[in-house]
CSV table of C-alpha atoms and ligand atoms in Angstrom, one decimal:
chain,number,residue,atom,x,y,z
A,176,MET,CA,0.0,0.0,0.0
A,177,ALA,CA,2.8,2.4,0.9
A,178,ASN,CA,4.8,1.7,-2.3
A,179,GLU,CA,3.1,4.2,-4.5
A,180,SER,CA,2.4,7.0,-2.1
A,181,ALA,CA,1.4,10.4,-3.3
A,182,ASN,CA,4.6,11.5,-1.5
A,183,ASP,CA,6.7,10.0,-4.3
A,184,THR,CA,5.3,12.5,-6.7
A,185,ALA,CA,5.2,15.3,-4.1
A,186,GLN,CA,1.7,16.0,-5.4
A,187,ASN,CA,-0.4,18.4,-3.4
A,188,ILE,CA,-2.9,16.7,-1.3
A,189,GLY,CA,-4.7,19.6,0.4
A,190,PRO,CA,-6.4,19.6,3.7
A,191,VAL,CA,-7.9,16.3,5.0
A,192,ILE,CA,-10.3,16.7,7.9
A,193,LEU,CA,-11.1,13.6,10.0
A,194,LEU,CA,-14.3,13.8,12.1
A,195,GLY,CA,-15.4,11.3,14.7
A,196,PRO,CA,-16.0,10.9,18.4
A,197,PRO,CA,-13.1,10.3,20.8
A,198,GLY,CA,-12.0,6.7,20.4
A,199,ALA,CA,-13.1,6.5,16.7
A,200,GLY,CA,-9.5,5.9,15.6
A,201,LYS,CA,-8.7,9.4,14.3
A,202,GLY,CA,-5.2,9.4,15.8
A,203,THR,CA,-4.2,6.0,14.3
A,204,GLN,CA,-5.7,6.8,10.9
A,205,SER,CA,-4.1,10.2,10.9
A,206,ARG,CA,-0.7,8.7,11.4
A,207,ARG,CA,-1.3,6.3,8.5
A,208,ILE,CA,-2.3,9.2,6.3
A,209,VAL,CA,0.9,11.0,7.3
A,210,GLU,CA,3.1,8.0,6.4
A,211,HIS,CA,1.3,7.3,3.1
A,212,TYR,CA,1.0,10.8,1.7
A,213,GLY,CA,3.9,12.6,3.5
A,214,ILE,CA,1.8,15.4,4.9
A,215,PRO,CA,1.8,16.4,8.6
A,216,GLN,CA,-0.8,15.5,11.1
A,217,ILE,CA,-2.1,18.5,13.0
A,218,SER,CA,-3.7,17.2,16.2
A,219,THR,CA,-5.2,20.0,18.3
A,220,GLY,CA,-5.2,17.7,21.3
A,221,ASP,CA,-1.4,17.2,20.9
A,222,LEU,CA,-0.9,21.0,20.4
A,223,LEU,CA,-2.8,21.7,23.6
A,224,ARG,CA,-0.9,19.0,25.5
A,225,ASP,CA,2.3,20.5,24.3
A,226,HIS,CA,1.2,23.9,25.8
A,227,VAL,CA,0.3,22.2,29.0
A,228,ALA,CA,3.6,20.4,29.2
A,229,ARG,CA,5.5,23.7,28.5
A,230,GLY,CA,3.4,25.5,31.1
A,231,THR,CA,2.4,28.4,28.8
A,232,ALA,CA,-0.4,30.7,29.8
A,233,LEU,CA,-2.7,29.0,27.3
A,234,GLY,CA,-1.6,25.6,28.6
A,235,LEU,CA,-2.5,26.6,32.2
A,236,GLU,CA,-5.9,27.7,31.1
A,237,ALA,CA,-6.5,24.6,28.8
A,238,LYS,CA,-5.3,22.1,31.4
A,239,VAL,CA,-8.2,22.5,33.8
A,240,ILE,CA,-10.8,22.4,30.9
A,241,MET,CA,-9.2,19.3,29.3
A,242,ALA,CA,-9.1,17.5,32.6
A,243,ARG,CA,-12.8,18.0,32.9
A,244,GLY,CA,-13.3,16.6,29.4
A,245,GLU,CA,-14.7,19.9,28.1
A,246,LEU,CA,-13.9,21.8,25.0
A,247,VAL,CA,-11.3,24.6,25.1
A,248,PRO,CA,-13.0,27.9,24.0
A,249,ASP,CA,-12.9,28.5,20.2
A,250,GLU,CA,-11.0,31.8,20.6
A,251,LEU,CA,-8.1,30.0,22.2
A,252,MET,CA,-8.0,27.4,19.5
A,253,TYR,CA,-7.8,29.8,16.5
A,254,GLY,CA,-4.4,31.2,17.5
A,255,ILE,CA,-2.7,27.8,17.9
A,256,VAL,CA,-4.2,26.3,14.8
A,257,ALA,CA,-3.4,29.4,12.6
A,258,THR,CA,0.2,29.4,13.9
A,259,ARG,CA,0.6,25.7,13.1
A,260,LEU,CA,-1.0,25.8,9.6
A,261,ARG,CA,1.2,28.7,8.6
A,262,GLU,CA,4.3,26.5,9.0
A,263,ALA,CA,6.1,25.5,5.8
A,264,ASP,CA,5.4,21.7,6.1
A,265,CYS,CA,1.7,22.4,5.7
A,266,LYS,CA,2.0,23.8,2.1
A,267,ARG,CA,1.3,20.5,0.3
A,268,GLY,CA,-1.6,19.7,2.7
A,269,PHE,CA,-2.2,18.4,6.2
A,270,VAL,CA,-4.5,16.1,8.1
A,271,LEU,CA,-6.5,17.7,10.8
A,272,ASP,CA,-7.2,15.5,13.8
A,273,GLY,CA,-9.5,17.0,16.4
A,274,PHE,CA,-10.3,20.2,14.6
A,275,PRO,CA,-12.8,21.6,13.8
A,276,ARG,CA,-14.9,20.4,16.8
A,277,THR,CA,-17.6,23.1,16.7
A,278,ALA,CA,-19.5,24.7,13.9
A,279,PRO,CA,-17.9,28.1,14.5
A,280,GLN,CA,-14.5,26.4,14.2
A,281,ALA,CA,-15.5,24.9,10.9
A,282,GLY,CA,-16.5,28.3,9.6
A,283,TRP,CA,-13.3,29.9,10.9
A,284,LEU,CA,-11.3,27.2,9.1
A,285,ASP,CA,-13.0,27.7,5.8
A,286,ALA,CA,-12.3,31.5,6.0
A,287,PHE,CA,-8.7,30.9,7.0
A,288,LEU,CA,-8.0,28.4,4.2
A,289,GLU,CA,-9.6,30.7,1.7
A,290,LYS,CA,-7.6,33.7,2.8
A,291,GLU,CA,-4.2,32.4,3.9
A,292,VAL,CA,-3.1,28.9,3.2
A,293,PHE,CA,-4.3,28.2,-0.3
A,294,ASP,CA,-3.9,31.2,-2.4
A,295,LYS,CA,-5.4,31.4,-5.9
A,296,SER,CA,-2.7,29.3,-7.6
A,297,GLU,CA,-3.0,26.5,-5.0
A,298,LYS,CA,-6.7,26.2,-4.2
A,299,CYS,CA,-7.8,22.9,-2.9
A,300,PRO,CA,-10.9,22.4,-0.9
A,301,PRO,CA,-10.7,20.1,2.2
A,302,VAL,CA,-11.9,16.5,2.0
A,303,VAL,CA,-14.0,15.8,5.2
A,304,ILE,CA,-14.1,12.2,6.3
A,305,GLN,CA,-16.4,11.2,9.1
A,306,LEU,CA,-15.6,8.0,11.1
A,307,LEU,CA,-18.8,6.3,12.3
A,308,VAL,CA,-18.5,4.0,15.3
A,309,ASP,CA,-20.9,2.0,17.5
A,310,TYR,CA,-21.3,3.5,21.0
A,311,THR,CA,-20.4,0.3,22.9
A,312,GLN,CA,-17.2,-0.2,20.8
A,313,LEU,CA,-16.3,3.4,21.6
A,314,LEU,CA,-16.5,3.0,25.3
A,315,GLN,CA,-14.4,-0.2,25.1
A,316,ARG,CA,-11.8,1.5,23.0
A,317,LEU,CA,-11.5,4.6,25.2
A,318,ALA,CA,-11.3,2.6,28.4
A,319,GLY,CA,-8.6,0.4,27.0
A,320,ARG,CA,-6.5,3.3,25.6
A,321,ARG,CA,-2.9,3.7,26.9
A,322,SER,CA,-0.4,6.2,25.7
A,323,CYS,CA,3.4,6.6,25.8
A,324,PRO,CA,4.4,9.7,27.9
A,325,THR,CA,7.6,10.0,26.0
A,326,CYS,CA,6.7,9.6,22.3
A,327,GLY,CA,2.9,9.9,22.4
A,328,ARG,CA,2.3,6.6,20.6
A,329,LEU,CA,-1.2,5.2,21.3
A,330,TYR,CA,-2.1,1.6,22.3
A,331,ASN,CA,-5.2,-0.3,23.2
A,332,ILE,CA,-5.1,-3.2,25.6
A,333,HIS,CA,-7.9,-4.8,23.6
A,334,SER,CA,-7.1,-4.1,20.0
A,335,GLN,CA,-3.6,-2.8,19.8
A,336,PRO,CA,-1.6,-4.0,22.8
A,337,PRO,CA,2.1,-3.3,23.1
A,338,LEU,CA,4.6,-6.2,22.5
A,339,VAL,CA,5.5,-6.2,26.3
A,340,ASP,CA,2.7,-5.5,28.8
A,341,GLU,CA,2.4,-1.8,29.8
A,342,LEU,CA,5.6,-0.8,28.0
A,343,CYS,CA,6.0,1.3,24.8
A,344,ASP,CA,7.3,-0.7,21.8
A,345,VAL,CA,9.4,2.3,20.6
A,346,ASP,CA,11.2,3.5,23.7
A,347,GLY,CA,10.2,1.1,26.6
A,348,SER,CA,8.5,3.9,28.6
A,349,LYS,CA,5.8,2.8,31.0
A,350,LEU,CA,2.4,3.4,29.3
A,351,VAL,CA,-0.1,5.7,31.0
A,352,ILE,CA,-3.8,6.4,31.0
A,353,ARG,CA,-4.3,10.0,29.8
A,354,ASP,CA,-6.2,12.1,32.3
A,355,ASP,CA,-9.0,12.6,29.9
A,356,ASP,CA,-9.2,8.8,29.1
A,357,ARG,CA,-10.1,8.1,32.8
A,358,GLU,CA,-13.5,6.4,32.9
A,359,GLU,CA,-15.3,9.2,34.8
A,360,VAL,CA,-14.2,11.7,32.1
A,361,ILE,CA,-15.0,9.6,29.1
A,362,SER,CA,-18.8,10.1,29.3
A,363,GLY,CA,-18.3,13.8,29.6
A,364,ARG,CA,-16.1,13.8,26.5
A,365,LEU,CA,-18.7,11.8,24.6
A,366,ALA,CA,-21.4,14.2,25.7
A,367,ALA,CA,-19.4,17.2,24.5
A,368,TYR,CA,-19.0,15.4,21.2
A,369,GLU,CA,-22.7,14.8,20.9
A,370,THR,CA,-23.8,18.3,21.7
A,371,GLN,CA,-21.1,20.2,19.7
A,372,THR,CA,-19.3,18.2,17.1
A,373,ARG,CA,-22.4,16.8,15.5
A,374,ARG,CA,-23.0,20.3,14.2
A,375,VAL,CA,-19.6,20.2,12.5
A,376,ALA,CA,-20.8,17.1,10.5
A,377,ASP,CA,-24.1,18.9,9.8
A,378,TYR,CA,-22.1,22.0,8.5
A,379,TYR,CA,-20.1,19.9,6.0
A,380,ARG,CA,-23.0,17.7,5.1
A,381,ALA,CA,-25.1,20.8,4.1
A,382,GLN,CA,-22.2,21.7,1.8
A,383,ARG,CA,-22.1,18.1,0.4
A,384,ARG,CA,-18.5,17.8,1.5
A,385,LEU,CA,-18.9,15.0,4.1
A,386,VAL,CA,-17.9,11.4,3.3
A,387,ALA,CA,-19.0,9.0,6.0
A,388,ILE,CA,-17.1,5.8,6.6
A,389,ASN,CA,-17.9,2.7,8.7
A,390,ALA,CA,-15.1,2.7,11.3
A,391,ASP,CA,-16.3,-0.4,13.1
A,392,ARG,CA,-14.2,-2.5,10.8
A,393,THR,CA,-10.5,-3.4,11.3
A,394,MET,CA,-7.9,-0.6,11.3
A,395,ASP,CA,-6.6,-1.8,7.9
A,396,GLU,CA,-10.1,-1.9,6.3
A,397,VAL,CA,-10.8,1.6,7.6
A,398,THR,CA,-7.4,2.9,6.3
A,399,ALA,CA,-8.1,1.4,2.8
A,400,GLN,CA,-11.5,3.2,2.7
A,401,ILE,CA,-9.9,6.5,3.8
A,402,PHE,CA,-7.1,6.3,1.2
A,403,ALA,CA,-9.7,5.6,-1.5
A,404,VAL,CA,-11.7,8.7,-0.5
A,405,ILE,CA,-8.5,10.9,-0.5
A,406,ASP,CA,-7.2,9.5,-3.8
A,407,ASN,CA,-10.6,10.1,-5.4
A,408,HIS,CA,-10.9,13.6,-4.0
A,409,PHE,CA,-7.5,14.8,-5.0
A,410,LYS,CA,-6.9,12.6,-8.1
A,411,ASP,CA,-6.4,15.6,-10.3
A,412,GLY,CA,-4.2,17.4,-7.7
A,413,CYS,CA,-4.9,20.8,-6.4
A,414,GLU,CA,-5.7,23.5,-9.0
B,1031,AMP,P1,-8.0,14.9,21.8
B,1031,AMP,O1,-6.6,14.5,22.0
B,1031,AMP,O2,-8.3,15.3,20.3
B,1031,AMP,O3,-9.1,13.9,22.2
B,1031,AMP,O4,-8.3,16.3,22.6
B,1031,AMP,C1,-8.1,16.3,24.0
B,1031,AMP,C2,-8.8,17.5,24.6
B,1031,AMP,O5,-8.3,18.7,24.1
B,1031,AMP,C3,-10.3,17.6,24.3
B,1031,AMP,O6,-11.0,16.8,25.2
B,1031,AMP,C4,-10.5,19.0,24.5
B,1031,AMP,O7,-10.6,19.4,25.9
B,1031,AMP,C5,-9.3,19.7,23.9
B,1031,AMP,N1,-9.4,19.9,22.4
B,1031,AMP,C6,-8.8,19.3,21.4
B,1031,AMP,N2,-9.1,19.8,20.2
B,1031,AMP,C7,-10.0,20.8,20.5
B,1031,AMP,C8,-10.8,21.7,19.7
B,1031,AMP,N3,-10.7,21.6,18.3
B,1031,AMP,N4,-11.6,22.5,20.3
B,1031,AMP,C9,-11.7,22.6,21.7
B,1031,AMP,N5,-11.0,21.8,22.5
B,1031,AMP,C10,-10.2,20.9,21.9
């Protein structure tokens, strides 16, 4: 699958937006898109966690909100997303994981892409892929999730266990349960998804830009579906 990646031809891919509730596999699938197409993954959760780790003013504000499983206010998100998307590695395209999460964020992103990232010679509308997952499977995935505090790699004790129990395959660090993956926080995160993020799907559906995918299948099957959607959307390259 990886032999003939779009990266070989350095073709423009444009923005790829992955939508789906926490635990739908956005992180894993994003990383596969990164490897296959050679475009960066922009995870707003990772950007925020980086601010928290560095103890910035934004990080201090976001930490409390994230630990409660709530969404960080839109106004705080715009600055960090704009800064990241202006970096040179985003020129050929990027995969957004975890953004937009509210309808206003979706509107902001459209305006930003129109104005700043893709100028007239490089216009390429985003492809928006929604991962649909059964609720029971979601709970199981989230409760089984472990992450490496050193490299950030994600595991699942049910579906993607590490080679050695509790230890990261890459660097041997002891795996941890992220604060917001604790069971008492999970239901709050899913509720936030229900009330806010559904409107993002509605926003893109109304514009006929939403492609829904059944993400209850195996990781590889879901990846194959996603690559097919991206290849089809960008088959002629960006204008
Ligand atoms: P994630 O790693 O994508 O699950 O994000 C972890 C947490 O970061 C979320 O539960 C939110 O508190 C916050 N977060 C991430 N992305 C956004 C966003 N686009 N808007 C608001 N809050 C966000």
